[in-house]
Amino acid sequence: MKFVLSGVKPTGIPTLGNYLGALKNFVRLQNSMKDYEFLIFVADLHAITTYQKPEELKEHIRTVAALYLACGLDLDNLTLFIQSEVHEHVELGYVMQSVAYMGELERMTQYKDKMQKQVQGVTSALFTYPALMAADILLYNATYVPVGDDQVQHLELTRDLATRFNSRYGETFVVPQVLVQKTASRIMDLQNPTRKMDKSAENPKGCIFLTEPLDQIRKKIKAAVTDNDGIVRYDVENKPGISNLMSIYASITEMTFQQIEEKYHECGYGIFKSDLAELVVTEIDKVQKEYDYWINSSELDQILNEGKARASMFARSNMRKIYEKMGLKR
Ligand code: AMP
Ligand code: TRP
């Protein structure tokens, strides 16, 4: 069995960044990688590395699960589950902490950023989180891991940990490969286009949430920060706002930046933004209609139960082998 595996943290309502950078990409990959089984999960144990209100976390876990299905993942080739329901993730997460060095974890930019931003205490779970992420992947010997570009460093660490474990204890893990898309691997905040669009951002104006009213989405796109020269041209350095909008446009239409530049050659930003708003709204409208079905359906629970059972079966068997290699068996 060969696996493609990925997860999303339920720290809020998923954004257009999650959709274009992750969810929609999973659907695309499912269509082109028919020999692989897709293991997709809600990374709830990762969410609690920063404090989550219990009632909100519960709601967000279900929202993320329903959104995965709403985006059109093919159920015939999907194991969808909730991370905390397969307890081997935590077991292997601890094992991975015994393989990871402090120095390696200290170098993770996501940790360094959070450390700088957070006024109150940074938790030890936030620090060790890449070890848990490595465990999520290695537990199933996943071959490919599609992620946005903020996760690439964690994937490199995962590969190092797998290699180190294999050389210490003998060939055990498949060393996974990262899959990053060319466009939309980092959608930026609409109000602050040098920052990643993030579901837990303080200012929701720069962020498009997948479940928000369509009219509000249109407004946010039209109010996106651009520049004063009025030329639709891709130039991340000097025109980060318009370049970000062009990435969104390119990702939805599969047009190249050059084609977009030619199409909007004689237009100002107004027309471009209106067209983009309609493209995004049409796309999200489809997702919302499906979402309304899944979030209220008992079929969602059934899929999650089946996913839990299937993921647990692989996890249990691999965990036994891992402990044996390490001498942790009578
Ligand atoms: P997270 O929301 O951090 O759990 O991320 C879930 C997945 O979405 C990961 O593969 C991220 O790399 C991807 N992702 C998150 N934010 C963005 C963004 N702004 N642009 C592109 N991909 C993203
Ligand atoms: N850390 C990822 C994020 O913040 C989510 C995640 C957790 C993940 N475990 C994973 C992604 C394993 C891919 C594979 O986006």
PDB file of N, CA, C and O and ligand atoms in Angstrom, residues 5-9 41 43 46 83 110 129 132-133 136-137 145-147 150-151 154-155, ligand 2:
ATOM      1  N   LEU A   5      -0.265  11.499   2.289  1.00  0.00           N
ATOM      2  CA  LEU A   5      -0.836  11.873   3.594  1.00  0.00           C
ATOM      3  C   LEU A   5      -0.725  13.374   3.822  1.00  0.00           C
ATOM      4  O   LEU A   5       0.279  13.995   3.451  1.00  0.00           O
ATOM      5  N   SER A   6      -1.775  13.960   4.411  1.00  0.00           N
ATOM      6  CA  SER A   6      -1.669  15.355   4.829  1.00  0.00           C
ATOM      7  C   SER A   6      -2.704  15.692   5.895  1.00  0.00           C
ATOM      8  O   SER A   6      -3.653  14.931   6.104  1.00  0.00           O
ATOM      9  N   GLY A   7      -2.505  16.835   6.549  1.00  0.00           N
ATOM     10  CA  GLY A   7      -3.412  17.242   7.612  1.00  0.00           C
ATOM     11  C   GLY A   7      -3.592  18.744   7.663  1.00  0.00           C
ATOM     12  O   GLY A   7      -2.778  19.492   7.129  1.00  0.00           O
ATOM     13  N   VAL A   8      -4.677  19.167   8.288  1.00  0.00           N
ATOM     14  CA  VAL A   8      -4.934  20.593   8.524  1.00  0.00           C
ATOM     15  C   VAL A   8      -5.288  20.759  10.002  1.00  0.00           C
ATOM     16  O   VAL A   8      -6.040  19.977  10.560  1.00  0.00           O
ATOM     17  N   LYS A   9      -4.732  21.808  10.621  1.00  0.00           N
ATOM     18  CA  LYS A   9      -5.004  22.072  12.039  1.00  0.00           C
ATOM     19  C   LYS A   9      -6.358  22.755  12.220  1.00  0.00           C
ATOM     20  O   LYS A   9      -6.624  23.744  11.539  1.00  0.00           O
ATOM     21  N   PHE A  41      -6.165  13.861   7.468  1.00  0.00           N
ATOM     22  CA  PHE A  41      -6.659  13.916   8.844  1.00  0.00           C
ATOM     23  C   PHE A  41      -6.791  15.341   9.371  1.00  0.00           C
ATOM     24  O   PHE A  41      -6.224  16.287   8.833  1.00  0.00           O
ATOM     25  N   ALA A  43      -5.743  17.632  12.178  1.00  0.00           N
ATOM     26  CA  ALA A  43      -4.603  17.618  13.099  1.00  0.00           C
ATOM     27  C   ALA A  43      -4.956  18.318  14.412  1.00  0.00           C
ATOM     28  O   ALA A  43      -4.405  19.357  14.760  1.00  0.00           O
ATOM     29  N   HIS A  46      -2.270  18.987  17.043  1.00  0.00           N
ATOM     30  CA  HIS A  46      -1.400  20.115  16.698  1.00  0.00           C
ATOM     31  C   HIS A  46      -2.056  21.435  17.080  1.00  0.00           C
ATOM     32  O   HIS A  46      -1.367  22.391  17.424  1.00  0.00           O
ATOM     33  N   GLN A  83      -6.925  13.005  14.167  1.00  0.00           N
ATOM     34  CA  GLN A  83      -5.628  12.568  14.704  1.00  0.00           C
ATOM     35  C   GLN A  83      -5.719  12.009  16.131  1.00  0.00           C
ATOM     36  O   GLN A  83      -5.170  10.951  16.416  1.00  0.00           O
ATOM     37  N   GLN A 110       8.786  28.293  12.107  1.00  0.00           N
ATOM     38  CA  GLN A 110       7.431  28.493  12.634  1.00  0.00           C
ATOM     39  C   GLN A 110       7.485  28.671  14.166  1.00  0.00           C
ATOM     40  O   GLN A 110       6.810  29.517  14.722  1.00  0.00           O
ATOM     41  N   TYR A 129       6.347  20.118  18.485  1.00  0.00           N
ATOM     42  CA  TYR A 129       5.356  19.839  17.457  1.00  0.00           C
ATOM     43  C   TYR A 129       5.912  19.221  16.165  1.00  0.00           C
ATOM     44  O   TYR A 129       5.333  18.276  15.635  1.00  0.00           O
ATOM     45  N   LEU A 132       5.982  15.519  16.469  1.00  0.00           N
ATOM     46  CA  LEU A 132       4.654  14.903  16.309  1.00  0.00           C
ATOM     47  C   LEU A 132       4.262  14.877  14.828  1.00  0.00           C
ATOM     48  O   LEU A 132       3.703  13.896  14.343  1.00  0.00           O
ATOM     49  N   MET A 133       4.603  15.937  14.125  1.00  0.00           N
ATOM     50  CA  MET A 133       4.286  15.978  12.695  1.00  0.00           C
ATOM     51  C   MET A 133       5.052  14.883  11.952  1.00  0.00           C
ATOM     52  O   MET A 133       4.511  14.214  11.067  1.00  0.00           O
ATOM     53  N   ASP A 136       3.223  11.711  12.523  1.00  0.00           N
ATOM     54  CA  ASP A 136       1.995  11.609  11.714  1.00  0.00           C
ATOM     55  C   ASP A 136       2.293  10.959  10.363  1.00  0.00           C
ATOM     56  O   ASP A 136       1.498  10.178   9.840  1.00  0.00           O
ATOM     57  N   ILE A 137       3.427  11.339   9.815  1.00  0.00           N
ATOM     58  CA  ILE A 137       3.788  10.910   8.457  1.00  0.00           C
ATOM     59  C   ILE A 137       4.422   9.517   8.481  1.00  0.00           C
ATOM     60  O   ILE A 137       4.046   8.627   7.716  1.00  0.00           O
ATOM     61  N   VAL A 145       3.838  13.783   0.747  1.00  0.00           N
ATOM     62  CA  VAL A 145       3.126  14.664   1.677  1.00  0.00           C
ATOM     63  C   VAL A 145       2.916  16.020   1.006  1.00  0.00           C
ATOM     64  O   VAL A 145       3.864  16.806   0.877  1.00  0.00           O
ATOM     65  N   PRO A 146       1.697  16.289   0.513  1.00  0.00           N
ATOM     66  CA  PRO A 146       1.441  17.598  -0.105  1.00  0.00           C
ATOM     67  C   PRO A 146       1.162  18.655   0.965  1.00  0.00           C
ATOM     68  O   PRO A 146       0.299  18.464   1.824  1.00  0.00           O
ATOM     69  N   VAL A 147       1.894  19.748   0.918  1.00  0.00           N
ATOM     70  CA  VAL A 147       1.714  20.845   1.886  1.00  0.00           C
ATOM     71  C   VAL A 147       1.995  22.190   1.222  1.00  0.00           C
ATOM     72  O   VAL A 147       2.560  22.245   0.133  1.00  0.00           O
ATOM     73  N   ASP A 150       4.967  26.762   3.900  1.00  0.00           N
ATOM     74  CA  ASP A 150       5.347  26.960   5.304  1.00  0.00           C
ATOM     75  C   ASP A 150       5.701  25.645   6.012  1.00  0.00           C
ATOM     76  O   ASP A 150       6.293  25.664   7.084  1.00  0.00           O
ATOM     77  N   GLN A 151       5.333  24.519   5.414  1.00  0.00           N
ATOM     78  CA  GLN A 151       5.566  23.225   6.076  1.00  0.00           C
ATOM     79  C   GLN A 151       6.779  22.481   5.525  1.00  0.00           C
ATOM     80  O   GLN A 151       7.114  21.397   5.994  1.00  0.00           O
ATOM     81  N   HIS A 154       9.445  21.523   8.022  1.00  0.00           N
ATOM     82  CA  HIS A 154       9.052  20.403   8.886  1.00  0.00           C
ATOM     83  C   HIS A 154       9.207  19.061   8.162  1.00  0.00           C
ATOM     84  O   HIS A 154       9.511  18.050   8.783  1.00  0.00           O
ATOM     85  N   LEU A 155       8.976  19.097   6.863  1.00  0.00           N
ATOM     86  CA  LEU A 155       9.145  17.872   6.067  1.00  0.00           C
ATOM     87  C   LEU A 155      10.619  17.489   5.958  1.00  0.00           C
ATOM     88  O   LEU A 155      10.961  16.301   5.997  1.00  0.00           O
TER      89      LEU A 155
HETATM   90  N1  TRP B   2       1.655  21.083  10.694  1.00  0.00           N
HETATM   91  C1  TRP B   2       0.739  21.198   9.608  1.00  0.00           C
HETATM   92  C2  TRP B   2       0.253  22.642   9.511  1.00  0.00           C
HETATM   93  O1  TRP B   2       0.364  23.391  10.423  1.00  0.00           O
HETATM   94  C3  TRP B   2      -0.444  20.280   9.772  1.00  0.00           C
HETATM   95  C4  TRP B   2       0.037  18.892   9.856  1.00  0.00           C
HETATM   96  C5  TRP B   2       0.183  18.162  10.983  1.00  0.00           C
HETATM   97  C6  TRP B   2       0.513  18.086   8.792  1.00  0.00           C
HETATM   98  N2  TRP B   2       0.702  16.939  10.719  1.00  0.00           N
HETATM   99  C7  TRP B   2       0.905  16.852   9.369  1.00  0.00           C
HETATM  100  C8  TRP B   2       0.618  18.280   7.410  1.00  0.00           C
HETATM  101  C9  TRP B   2       1.429  15.829   8.597  1.00  0.00           C
HETATM  102  C10 TRP B   2       1.157  17.240   6.642  1.00  0.00           C
HETATM  103  C11 TRP B   2       1.561  16.023   7.245  1.00  0.00           C
HETATM  104  O2  TRP B   2      -0.198  23.027   8.489  1.00  0.00           O
END
